[in-house]
Coordinates of C-alpha atoms and ligand atoms in Angstrom, one line a residue:
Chain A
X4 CA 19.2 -101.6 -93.7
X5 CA 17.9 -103.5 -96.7
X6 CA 20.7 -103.0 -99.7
X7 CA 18.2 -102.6 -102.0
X8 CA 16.1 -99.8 -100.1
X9 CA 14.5 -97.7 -103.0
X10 CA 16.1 -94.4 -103.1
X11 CA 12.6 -92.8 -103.0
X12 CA 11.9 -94.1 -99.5
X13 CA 15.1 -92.7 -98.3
X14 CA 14.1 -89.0 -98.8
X15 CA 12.1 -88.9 -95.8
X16 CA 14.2 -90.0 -93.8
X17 CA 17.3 -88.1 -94.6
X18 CA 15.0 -84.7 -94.3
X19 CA 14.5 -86.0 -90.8
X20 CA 18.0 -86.6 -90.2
X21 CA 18.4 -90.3 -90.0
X22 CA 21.9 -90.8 -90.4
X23 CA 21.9 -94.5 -92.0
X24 CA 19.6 -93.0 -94.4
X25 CA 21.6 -90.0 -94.9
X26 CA 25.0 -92.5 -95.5
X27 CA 23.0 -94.3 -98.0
X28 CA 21.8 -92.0 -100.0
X29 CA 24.9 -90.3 -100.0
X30 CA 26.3 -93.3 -101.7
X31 CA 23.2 -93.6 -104.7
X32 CA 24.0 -90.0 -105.5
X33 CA 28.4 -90.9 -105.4
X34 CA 26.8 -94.0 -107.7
X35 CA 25.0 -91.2 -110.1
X36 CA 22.6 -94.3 -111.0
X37 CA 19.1 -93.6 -113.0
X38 CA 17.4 -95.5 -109.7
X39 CA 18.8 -92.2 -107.3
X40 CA 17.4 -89.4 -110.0
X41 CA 14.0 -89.0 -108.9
X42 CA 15.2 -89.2 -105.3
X43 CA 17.7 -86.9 -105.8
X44 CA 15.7 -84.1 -107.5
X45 CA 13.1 -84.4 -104.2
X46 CA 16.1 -83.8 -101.5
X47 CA 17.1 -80.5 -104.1
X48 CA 13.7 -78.7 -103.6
X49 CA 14.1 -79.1 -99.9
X50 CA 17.6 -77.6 -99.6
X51 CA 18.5 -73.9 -99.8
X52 CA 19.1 -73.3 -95.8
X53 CA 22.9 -74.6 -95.7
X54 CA 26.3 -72.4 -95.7
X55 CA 28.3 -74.0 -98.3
X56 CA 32.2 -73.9 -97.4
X57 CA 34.9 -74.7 -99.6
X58 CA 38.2 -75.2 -97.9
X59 CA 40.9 -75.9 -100.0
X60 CA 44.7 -75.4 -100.3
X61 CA 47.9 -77.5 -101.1
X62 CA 47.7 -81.4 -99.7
X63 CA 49.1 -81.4 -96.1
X64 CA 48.6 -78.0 -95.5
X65 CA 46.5 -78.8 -92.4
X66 CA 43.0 -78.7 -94.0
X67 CA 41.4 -81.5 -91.8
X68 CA 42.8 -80.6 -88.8
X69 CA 41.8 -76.9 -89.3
X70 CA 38.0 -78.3 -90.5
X71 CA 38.0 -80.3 -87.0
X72 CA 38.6 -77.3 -85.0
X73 CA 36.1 -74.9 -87.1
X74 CA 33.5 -77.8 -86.6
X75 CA 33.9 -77.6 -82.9
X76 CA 33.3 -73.7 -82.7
X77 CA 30.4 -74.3 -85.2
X78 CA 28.8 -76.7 -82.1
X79 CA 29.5 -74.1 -79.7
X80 CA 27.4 -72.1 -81.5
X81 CA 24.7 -74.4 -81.5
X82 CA 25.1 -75.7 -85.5
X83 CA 25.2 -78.6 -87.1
X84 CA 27.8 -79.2 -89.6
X85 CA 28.4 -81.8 -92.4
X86 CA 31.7 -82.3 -93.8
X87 CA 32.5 -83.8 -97.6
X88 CA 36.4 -84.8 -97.7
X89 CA 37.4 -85.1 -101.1
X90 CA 40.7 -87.0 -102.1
X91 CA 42.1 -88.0 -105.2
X92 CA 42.4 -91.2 -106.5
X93 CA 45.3 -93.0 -108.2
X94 CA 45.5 -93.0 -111.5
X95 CA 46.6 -96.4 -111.9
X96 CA 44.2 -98.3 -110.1
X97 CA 41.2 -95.9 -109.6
X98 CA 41.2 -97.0 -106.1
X99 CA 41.6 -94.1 -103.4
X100 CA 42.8 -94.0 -99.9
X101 CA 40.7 -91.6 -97.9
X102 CA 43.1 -90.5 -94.7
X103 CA 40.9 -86.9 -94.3
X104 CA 38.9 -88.9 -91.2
X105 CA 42.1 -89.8 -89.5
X106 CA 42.3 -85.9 -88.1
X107 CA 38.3 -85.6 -87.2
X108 CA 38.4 -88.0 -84.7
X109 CA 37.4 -85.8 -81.8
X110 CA 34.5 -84.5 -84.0
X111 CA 33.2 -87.1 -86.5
X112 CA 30.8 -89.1 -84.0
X113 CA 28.9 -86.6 -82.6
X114 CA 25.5 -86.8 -83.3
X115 CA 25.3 -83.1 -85.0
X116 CA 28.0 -83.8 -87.4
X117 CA 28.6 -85.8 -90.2
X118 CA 31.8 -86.7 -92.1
X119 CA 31.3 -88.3 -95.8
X120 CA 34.7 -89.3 -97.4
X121 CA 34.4 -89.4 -101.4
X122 CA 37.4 -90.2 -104.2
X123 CA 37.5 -88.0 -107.3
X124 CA 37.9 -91.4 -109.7
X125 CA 39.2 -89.2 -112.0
X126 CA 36.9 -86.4 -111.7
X127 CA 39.2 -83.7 -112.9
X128 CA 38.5 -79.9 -110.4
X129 CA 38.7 -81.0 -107.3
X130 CA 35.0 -82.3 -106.6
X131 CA 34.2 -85.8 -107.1
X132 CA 30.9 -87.3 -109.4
X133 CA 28.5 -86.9 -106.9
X134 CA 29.8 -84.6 -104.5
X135 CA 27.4 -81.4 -105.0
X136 CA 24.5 -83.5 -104.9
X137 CA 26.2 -85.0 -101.8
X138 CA 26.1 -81.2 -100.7
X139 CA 22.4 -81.2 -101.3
X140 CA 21.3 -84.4 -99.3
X141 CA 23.3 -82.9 -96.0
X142 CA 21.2 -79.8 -96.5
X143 CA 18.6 -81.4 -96.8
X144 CA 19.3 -83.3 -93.8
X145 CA 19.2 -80.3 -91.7
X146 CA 23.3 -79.9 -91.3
X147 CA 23.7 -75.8 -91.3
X148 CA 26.9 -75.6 -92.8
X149 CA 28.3 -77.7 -95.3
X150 CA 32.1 -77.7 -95.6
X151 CA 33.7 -79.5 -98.7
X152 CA 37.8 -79.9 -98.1
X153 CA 39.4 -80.5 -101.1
X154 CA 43.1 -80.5 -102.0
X155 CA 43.9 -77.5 -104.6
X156 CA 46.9 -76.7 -106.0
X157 CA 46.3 -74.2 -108.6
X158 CA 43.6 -73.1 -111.1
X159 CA 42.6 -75.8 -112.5
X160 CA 41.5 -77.4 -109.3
X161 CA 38.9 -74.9 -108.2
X162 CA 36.0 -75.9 -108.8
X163 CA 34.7 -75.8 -105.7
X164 CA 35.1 -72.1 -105.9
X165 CA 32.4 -72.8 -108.0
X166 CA 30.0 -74.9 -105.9
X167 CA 30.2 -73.0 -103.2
X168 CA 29.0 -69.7 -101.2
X169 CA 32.4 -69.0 -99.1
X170 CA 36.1 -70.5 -99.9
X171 CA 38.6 -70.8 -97.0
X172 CA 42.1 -71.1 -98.7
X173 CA 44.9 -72.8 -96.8
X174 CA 48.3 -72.0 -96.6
X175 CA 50.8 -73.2 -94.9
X176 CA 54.2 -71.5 -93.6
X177 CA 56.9 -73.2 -96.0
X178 CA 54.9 -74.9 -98.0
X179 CA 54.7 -73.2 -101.3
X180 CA 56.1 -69.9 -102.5
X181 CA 54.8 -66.6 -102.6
X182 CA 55.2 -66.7 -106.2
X183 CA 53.7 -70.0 -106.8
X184 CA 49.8 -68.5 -105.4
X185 CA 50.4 -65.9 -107.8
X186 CA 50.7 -68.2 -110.6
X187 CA 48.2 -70.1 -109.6
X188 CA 45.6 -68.0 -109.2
X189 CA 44.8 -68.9 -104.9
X190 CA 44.9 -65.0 -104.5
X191 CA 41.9 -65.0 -106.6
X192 CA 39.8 -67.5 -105.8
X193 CA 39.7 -67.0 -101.7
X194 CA 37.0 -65.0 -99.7
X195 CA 38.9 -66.2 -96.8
X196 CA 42.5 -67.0 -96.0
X197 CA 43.8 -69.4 -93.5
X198 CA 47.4 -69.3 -93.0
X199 CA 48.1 -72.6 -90.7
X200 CA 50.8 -74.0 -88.8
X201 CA 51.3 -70.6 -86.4
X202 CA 52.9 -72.3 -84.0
X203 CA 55.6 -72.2 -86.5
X204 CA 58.3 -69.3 -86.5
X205 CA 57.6 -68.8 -90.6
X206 CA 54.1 -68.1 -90.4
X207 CA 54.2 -64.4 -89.3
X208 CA 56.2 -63.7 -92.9
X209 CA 53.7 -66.0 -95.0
X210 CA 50.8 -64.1 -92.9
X211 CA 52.6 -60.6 -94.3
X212 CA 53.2 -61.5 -98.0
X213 CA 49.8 -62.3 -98.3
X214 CA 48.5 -59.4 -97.2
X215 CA 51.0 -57.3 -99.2
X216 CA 49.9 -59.3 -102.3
X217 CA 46.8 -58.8 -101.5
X218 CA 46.9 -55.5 -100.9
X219 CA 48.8 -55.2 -104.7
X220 CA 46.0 -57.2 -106.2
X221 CA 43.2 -55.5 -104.8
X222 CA 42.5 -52.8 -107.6
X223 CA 43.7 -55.5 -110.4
X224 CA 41.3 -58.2 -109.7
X225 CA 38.2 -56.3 -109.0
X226 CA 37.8 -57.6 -105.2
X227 CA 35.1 -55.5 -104.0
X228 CA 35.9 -56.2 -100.0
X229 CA 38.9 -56.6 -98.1
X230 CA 40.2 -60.2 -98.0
X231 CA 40.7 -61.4 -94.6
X232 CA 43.7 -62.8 -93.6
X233 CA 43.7 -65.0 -90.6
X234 CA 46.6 -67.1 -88.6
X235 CA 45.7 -70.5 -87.4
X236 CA 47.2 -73.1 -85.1
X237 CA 44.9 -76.0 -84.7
X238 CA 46.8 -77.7 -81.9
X239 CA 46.5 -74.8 -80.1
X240 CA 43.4 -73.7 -81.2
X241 CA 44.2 -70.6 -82.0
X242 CA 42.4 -68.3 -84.7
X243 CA 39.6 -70.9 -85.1
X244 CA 37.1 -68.5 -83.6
X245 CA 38.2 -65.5 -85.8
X246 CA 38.0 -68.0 -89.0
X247 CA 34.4 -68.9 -87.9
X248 CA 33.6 -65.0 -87.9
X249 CA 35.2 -64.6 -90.7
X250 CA 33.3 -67.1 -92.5
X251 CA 29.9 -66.1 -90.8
X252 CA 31.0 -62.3 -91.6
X253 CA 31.4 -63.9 -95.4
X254 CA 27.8 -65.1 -95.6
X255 CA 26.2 -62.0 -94.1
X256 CA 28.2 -59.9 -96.5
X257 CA 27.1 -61.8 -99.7
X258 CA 23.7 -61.4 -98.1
X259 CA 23.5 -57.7 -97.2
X260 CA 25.6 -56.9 -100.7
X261 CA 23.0 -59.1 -102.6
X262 CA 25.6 -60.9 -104.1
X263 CA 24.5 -64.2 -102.3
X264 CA 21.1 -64.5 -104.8
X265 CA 23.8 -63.6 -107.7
X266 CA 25.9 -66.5 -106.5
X267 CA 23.4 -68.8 -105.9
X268 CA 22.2 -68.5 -109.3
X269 CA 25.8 -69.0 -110.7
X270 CA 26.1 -72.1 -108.7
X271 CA 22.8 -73.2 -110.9
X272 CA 24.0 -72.7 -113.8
X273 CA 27.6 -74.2 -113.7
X274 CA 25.2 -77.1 -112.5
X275 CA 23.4 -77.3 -115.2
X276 CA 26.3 -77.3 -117.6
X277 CA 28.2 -80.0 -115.7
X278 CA 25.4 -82.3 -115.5
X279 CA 24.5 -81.7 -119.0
X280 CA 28.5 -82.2 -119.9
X281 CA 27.8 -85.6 -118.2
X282 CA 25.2 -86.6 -119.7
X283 CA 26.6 -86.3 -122.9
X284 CA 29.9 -88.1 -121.8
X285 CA 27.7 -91.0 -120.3
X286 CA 25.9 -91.2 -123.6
X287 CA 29.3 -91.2 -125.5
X288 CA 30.6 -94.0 -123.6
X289 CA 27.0 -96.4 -123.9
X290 CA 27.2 -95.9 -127.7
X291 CA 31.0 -96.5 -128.8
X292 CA 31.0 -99.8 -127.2
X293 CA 31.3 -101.8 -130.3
X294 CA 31.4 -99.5 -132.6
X295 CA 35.2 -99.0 -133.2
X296 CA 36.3 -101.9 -134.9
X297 CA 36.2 -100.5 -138.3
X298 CA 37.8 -97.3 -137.5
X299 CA 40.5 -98.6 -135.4
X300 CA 41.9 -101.0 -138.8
X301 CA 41.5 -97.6 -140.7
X302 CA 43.2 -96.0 -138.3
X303 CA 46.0 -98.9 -138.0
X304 CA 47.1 -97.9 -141.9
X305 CA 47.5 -94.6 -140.9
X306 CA 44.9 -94.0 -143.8
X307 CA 42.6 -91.1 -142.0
X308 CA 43.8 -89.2 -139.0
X309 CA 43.0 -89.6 -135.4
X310 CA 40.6 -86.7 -135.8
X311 CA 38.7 -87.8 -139.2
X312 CA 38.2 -90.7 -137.2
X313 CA 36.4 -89.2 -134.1
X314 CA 34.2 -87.3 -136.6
X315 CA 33.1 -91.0 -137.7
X316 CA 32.8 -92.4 -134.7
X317 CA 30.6 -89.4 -133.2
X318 CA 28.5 -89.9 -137.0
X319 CA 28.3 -93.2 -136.5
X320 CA 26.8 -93.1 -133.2
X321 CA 23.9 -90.2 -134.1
X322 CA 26.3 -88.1 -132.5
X323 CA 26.8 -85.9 -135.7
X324 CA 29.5 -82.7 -135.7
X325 CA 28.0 -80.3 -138.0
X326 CA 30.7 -77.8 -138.3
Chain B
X21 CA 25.0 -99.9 -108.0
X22 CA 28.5 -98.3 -108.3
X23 CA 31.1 -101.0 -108.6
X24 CA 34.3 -99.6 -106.7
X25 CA 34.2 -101.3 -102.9
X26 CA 34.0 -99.0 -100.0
X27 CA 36.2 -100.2 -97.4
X28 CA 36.8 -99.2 -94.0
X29 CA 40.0 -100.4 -92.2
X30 CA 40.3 -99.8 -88.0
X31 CA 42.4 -100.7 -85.4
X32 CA 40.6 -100.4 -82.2
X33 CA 41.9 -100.6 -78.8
X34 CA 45.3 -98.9 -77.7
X35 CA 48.3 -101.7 -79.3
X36 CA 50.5 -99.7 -81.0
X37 CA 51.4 -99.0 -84.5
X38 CA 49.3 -98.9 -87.9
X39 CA 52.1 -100.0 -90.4
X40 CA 50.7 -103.5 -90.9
X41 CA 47.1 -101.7 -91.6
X42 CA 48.6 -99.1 -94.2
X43 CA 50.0 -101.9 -95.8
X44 CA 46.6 -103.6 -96.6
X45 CA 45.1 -100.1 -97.2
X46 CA 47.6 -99.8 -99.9
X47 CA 46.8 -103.4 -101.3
X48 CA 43.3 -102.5 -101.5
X49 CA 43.9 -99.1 -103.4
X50 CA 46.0 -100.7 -106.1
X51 CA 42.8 -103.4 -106.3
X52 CA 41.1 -100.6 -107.5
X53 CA 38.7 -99.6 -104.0
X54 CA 38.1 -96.9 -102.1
X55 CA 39.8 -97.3 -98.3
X56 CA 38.5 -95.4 -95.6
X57 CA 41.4 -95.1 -93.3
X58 CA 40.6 -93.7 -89.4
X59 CA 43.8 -94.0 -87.5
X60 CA 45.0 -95.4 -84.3
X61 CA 43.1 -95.5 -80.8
X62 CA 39.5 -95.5 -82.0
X63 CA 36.8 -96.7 -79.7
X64 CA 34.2 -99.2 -80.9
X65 CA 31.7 -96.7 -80.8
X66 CA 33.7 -94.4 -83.1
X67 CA 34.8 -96.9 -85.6
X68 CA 31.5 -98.1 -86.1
X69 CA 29.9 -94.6 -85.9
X70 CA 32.0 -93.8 -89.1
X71 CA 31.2 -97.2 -90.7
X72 CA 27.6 -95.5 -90.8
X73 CA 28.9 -92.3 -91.7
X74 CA 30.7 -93.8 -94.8
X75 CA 28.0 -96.2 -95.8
X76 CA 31.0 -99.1 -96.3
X77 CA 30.8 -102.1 -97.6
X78 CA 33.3 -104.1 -95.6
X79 CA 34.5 -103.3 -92.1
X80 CA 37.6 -104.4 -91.1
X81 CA 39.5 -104.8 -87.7
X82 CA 42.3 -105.5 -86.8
X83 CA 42.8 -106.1 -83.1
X84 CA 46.2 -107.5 -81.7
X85 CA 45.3 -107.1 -78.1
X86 CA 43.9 -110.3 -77.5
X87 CA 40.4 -108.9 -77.1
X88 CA 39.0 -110.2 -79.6
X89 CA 36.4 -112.1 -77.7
X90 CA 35.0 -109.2 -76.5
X91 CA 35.7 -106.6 -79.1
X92 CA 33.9 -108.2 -82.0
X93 CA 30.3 -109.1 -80.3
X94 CA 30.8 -105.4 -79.4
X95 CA 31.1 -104.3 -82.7
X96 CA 28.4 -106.7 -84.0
X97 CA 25.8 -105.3 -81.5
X98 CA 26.4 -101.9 -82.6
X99 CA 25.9 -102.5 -85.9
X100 CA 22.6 -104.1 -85.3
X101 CA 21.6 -100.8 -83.0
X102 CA 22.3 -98.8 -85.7
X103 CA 20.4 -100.5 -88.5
X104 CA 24.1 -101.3 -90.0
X105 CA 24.0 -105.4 -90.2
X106 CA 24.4 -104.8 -93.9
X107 CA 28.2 -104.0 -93.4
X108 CA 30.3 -107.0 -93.5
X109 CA 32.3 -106.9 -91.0
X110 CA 36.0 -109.0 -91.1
X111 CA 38.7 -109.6 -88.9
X112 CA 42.6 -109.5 -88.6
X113 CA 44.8 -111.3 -85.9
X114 CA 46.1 -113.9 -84.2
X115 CA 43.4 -116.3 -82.6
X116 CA 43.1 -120.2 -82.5
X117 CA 40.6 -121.8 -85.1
X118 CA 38.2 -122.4 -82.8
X119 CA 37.6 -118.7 -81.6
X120 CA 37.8 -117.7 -85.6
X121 CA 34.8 -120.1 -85.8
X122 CA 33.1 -119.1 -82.5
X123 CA 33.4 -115.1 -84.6
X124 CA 32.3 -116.5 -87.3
X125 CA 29.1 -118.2 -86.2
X126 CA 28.2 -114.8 -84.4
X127 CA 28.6 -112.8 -87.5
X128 CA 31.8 -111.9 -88.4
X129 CA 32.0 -112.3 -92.2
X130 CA 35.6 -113.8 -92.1
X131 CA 38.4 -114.0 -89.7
X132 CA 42.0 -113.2 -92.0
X133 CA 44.9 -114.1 -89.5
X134 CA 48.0 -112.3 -89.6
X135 CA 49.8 -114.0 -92.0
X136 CA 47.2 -113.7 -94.7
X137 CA 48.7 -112.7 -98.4
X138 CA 47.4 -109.5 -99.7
X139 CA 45.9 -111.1 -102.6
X140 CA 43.8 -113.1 -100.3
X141 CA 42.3 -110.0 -98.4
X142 CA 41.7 -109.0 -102.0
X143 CA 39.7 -112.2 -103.5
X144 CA 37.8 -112.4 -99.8
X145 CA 36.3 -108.8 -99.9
X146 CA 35.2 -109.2 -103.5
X147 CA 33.7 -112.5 -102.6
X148 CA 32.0 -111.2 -99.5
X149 CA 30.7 -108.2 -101.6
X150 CA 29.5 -110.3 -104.7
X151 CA 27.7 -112.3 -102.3
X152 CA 25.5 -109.6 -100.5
X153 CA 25.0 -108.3 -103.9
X154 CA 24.3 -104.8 -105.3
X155 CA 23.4 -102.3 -102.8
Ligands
LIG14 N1 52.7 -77.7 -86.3 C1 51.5 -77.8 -86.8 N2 51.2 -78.9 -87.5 C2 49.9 -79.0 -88.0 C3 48.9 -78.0 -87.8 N3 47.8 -78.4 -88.4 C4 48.0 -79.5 -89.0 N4 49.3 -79.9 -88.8 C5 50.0 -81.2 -89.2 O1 50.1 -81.1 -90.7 C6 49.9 -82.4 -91.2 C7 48.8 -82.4 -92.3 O2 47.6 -82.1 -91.6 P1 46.2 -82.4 -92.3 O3 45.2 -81.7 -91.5 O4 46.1 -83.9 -92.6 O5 46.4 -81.7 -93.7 P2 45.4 -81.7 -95.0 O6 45.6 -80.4 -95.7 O7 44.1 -82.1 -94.6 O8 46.1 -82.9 -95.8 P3 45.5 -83.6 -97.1 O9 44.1 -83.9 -96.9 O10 46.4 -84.9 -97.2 O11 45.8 -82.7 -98.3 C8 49.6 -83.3 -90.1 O12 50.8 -84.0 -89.7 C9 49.1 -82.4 -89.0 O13 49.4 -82.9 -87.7 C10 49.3 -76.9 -87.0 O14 48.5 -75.9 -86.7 N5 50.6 -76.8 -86.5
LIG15 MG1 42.9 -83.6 -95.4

């Protein structure tokens, strides 16, 4: 394929499911260039059909190797599933190694599946730049769920509770205390718990506590259905058909409650506001090149504070804080 | 148009252990790109198949086995079937010169052999990247 294909003549094919198109424009919307915009607002009028999945839950808790068996119930079924694995990057380098592939082997080259790797490069919530318009192009593309795995350890990497229609938490037997998914909020945030690992002897008690806590939390936090919980062991491939019922059972719930129009439109406008967040962040960070010298020798004798100075700098750039 | 290289690193065939491939994953992290890492015992097919998926912009394989030879045309021709020629493929291994050059002259952006310094994988991949240009 030409490098230099114009974005625009990739929408076509990606809404007919052409895979090199699909991995290309996958990598114009990760890019977030101006060239990909146009494109990328087509392939969003042609999306709506996809499941979105979130699965998320504490790094190593099994996540891929769970998503590899869900996928190959979802085939069974007849579906087509595309998978976004989201990693961090380090903080050092901004370079990432992306291992999530490493447990899809059995699943990531059939023909009704695709696998996308993407690093946050600093992205804080979980998601990458680029990943929920990556979620739009596999819709697009025809894939019938879409299943984001992203490592969360706590609230403030949930976004993709956010992004998406159903969350699948993971947890696994030994890995983090009861205590510690209180505090951080995992109780909350999941329409569907996975507890992994059930070949080991601890999961039966981390299967219990949950459902106790949950059972605690129910009147508290408002949840207006029963959580399920469900015990996994990928090896085995046990629970992997209840977690694609329950997941199924999710969607048709949100549909026949009419929440899924409520959280549809939520997913819109947390959009919006990210994109517009960007926007101005992008903007901030074309028009302070240059423009700092000044400040920064104030700022060297300690003659206006850090603060003072950012209100110059933002009224120096047309960026003006008014109160 | 984004400027942090995509990079794919595979062993195929069944030779044994990956820790000389995590090590030039890890290289290549801390030169600031993104490393697509698939594990052991993948088939041509597979590796390249994920290649696509990941829209990289290097591929590279190591192969110890001695197949070489046969491995790398492989790998080249599906590529090509899959509309994929723009990922540059490298390899890693022992060979003589001459079969490096015989690779080469079929396709294969560079051959690295085994005792190539990190920093060396490093300056190669950028050069083989500035040189296709943006994408
Ligand atoms: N015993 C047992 N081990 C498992 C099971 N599922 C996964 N593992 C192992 O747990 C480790 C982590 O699995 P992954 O699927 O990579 O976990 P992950 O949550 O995707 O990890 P990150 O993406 O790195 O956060 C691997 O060594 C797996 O082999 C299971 O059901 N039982
Ligand atoms: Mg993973």
């Amino acid at each position: 394929m030409d490098p230099r294909v114009p974005s625009l003549e990739l929408v076509e094919p990606v809404c007919a499911g052409e895979r090199r198109a699909i991995a290309r424009m996958l990598s114009r919307a990760e890019a977030a260039g101006p060239e990909a915009r146009e494109a990328l607002d087509l392939l969003y009028r042609r999306t709506g059909r996809a499941h979105v999945v979130g699965i998320t839950g504490v790094p190593g808790s099994g996540k891929s190797t769970l998503v590899s068996k869900l996928v190959a119930a979802l085939l069974e079924s007849g579906r087509k599933a595309g998978i976004i694995a989201v990693d961090p990057s380090s903080p050092y380098s901004g370079g990432s190694i992306l291992g999530d592939r490493i447990r899809m082997g059995e699943i990531s080259s059939h023909p009704s599946v695709f696998v996308r790797s993407m690093a946050t490069h600093g992205a804080l919530g979980g998601l990458a730049r680029g990943t929920l318009e990556a979620v739009d192009i596999l819709d697009a593309a025809g894939y019938d769920m879409v299943i984001i795995e992203t490592v969360g350890v706590g609230q403030d990497e949930v976004d993709v509770v956010r992004a998406t229609h159903t969350t699948v938490v993971v947890s696994a037997p030994g890995l983090g205390d009861d205590i510690q998914a209180i505090k951080a909020g995992i109780l909350e945030i999941a329409d569907v718990h996975a507890v992994s690992k059930g070949d080991k002897p601890e999961s039966d008690r981390t299967v219990s506590e949950l459902k106790s806590m949950l059972g605690l939390g129910l009147p508290a936090t408002g949840l207006r259905r029963a959580v399920p919980v469900i015990k996994t062991c990928s090896p085995r491939g046990e629970g992997v058909a209840e977690l694609l019922a329950a997941i199924d059972a999710h969607r048709q719930y949100l549909v026949t409650s009419g929440e899924y129009e409520g959280r549809r439109q939520s997913i819109r406008e947390r959009r919006m506001l990210k994109a517009a967040e960007q926007v101005l962040h992008d903007e901030f960070e074309r028009h302070r090149q240059g423009r700092m010298a000044d400040l920064l020798a104030e700022l060297s004798g300690a003659s206006i504070s850090p603060h003072t100075a950012a209100r110059r700098l933002l009224a120096h750039i047309g960026m003006e804080v008014t109160r | 148009m984004s400027d942090i290289i995509r990079v794919m690193i595979a062993k195929v065939g069944l030779d044994g252990h990956d820790r000389g491939v995590k090590i030039v994953a890890r290289t290549l992290r801390d030169a600031g790109m993104d490393v697509i890492y698939t594990g052991l015992h993948r088939t041509p097919e597979e590796v390249v198949d994920a290649a696509v998926q990941e829209d990289v912009d290097v591929l590279g394989i190591s192969i110890l086995s001695g197949a070489h030879m046969t491995l790398f045309p492989k790998m080249l021709k599906l590529l090509e079937a899959r509309d994929a020629e723009d990922i540059l493929l490298i390899g890693g291994g022992v060979m003589p010169d001459e079969e490096a050059a015989a690779l080469k002259a079929m396709g294969v952006k560079e051959i690295l052999l085994q005792d190539t310094p990190p920093e060396t994988i490093v300056t190669t991949i950028r050069r083989l990247v500035a040189e296709r240009g943006p994408k």
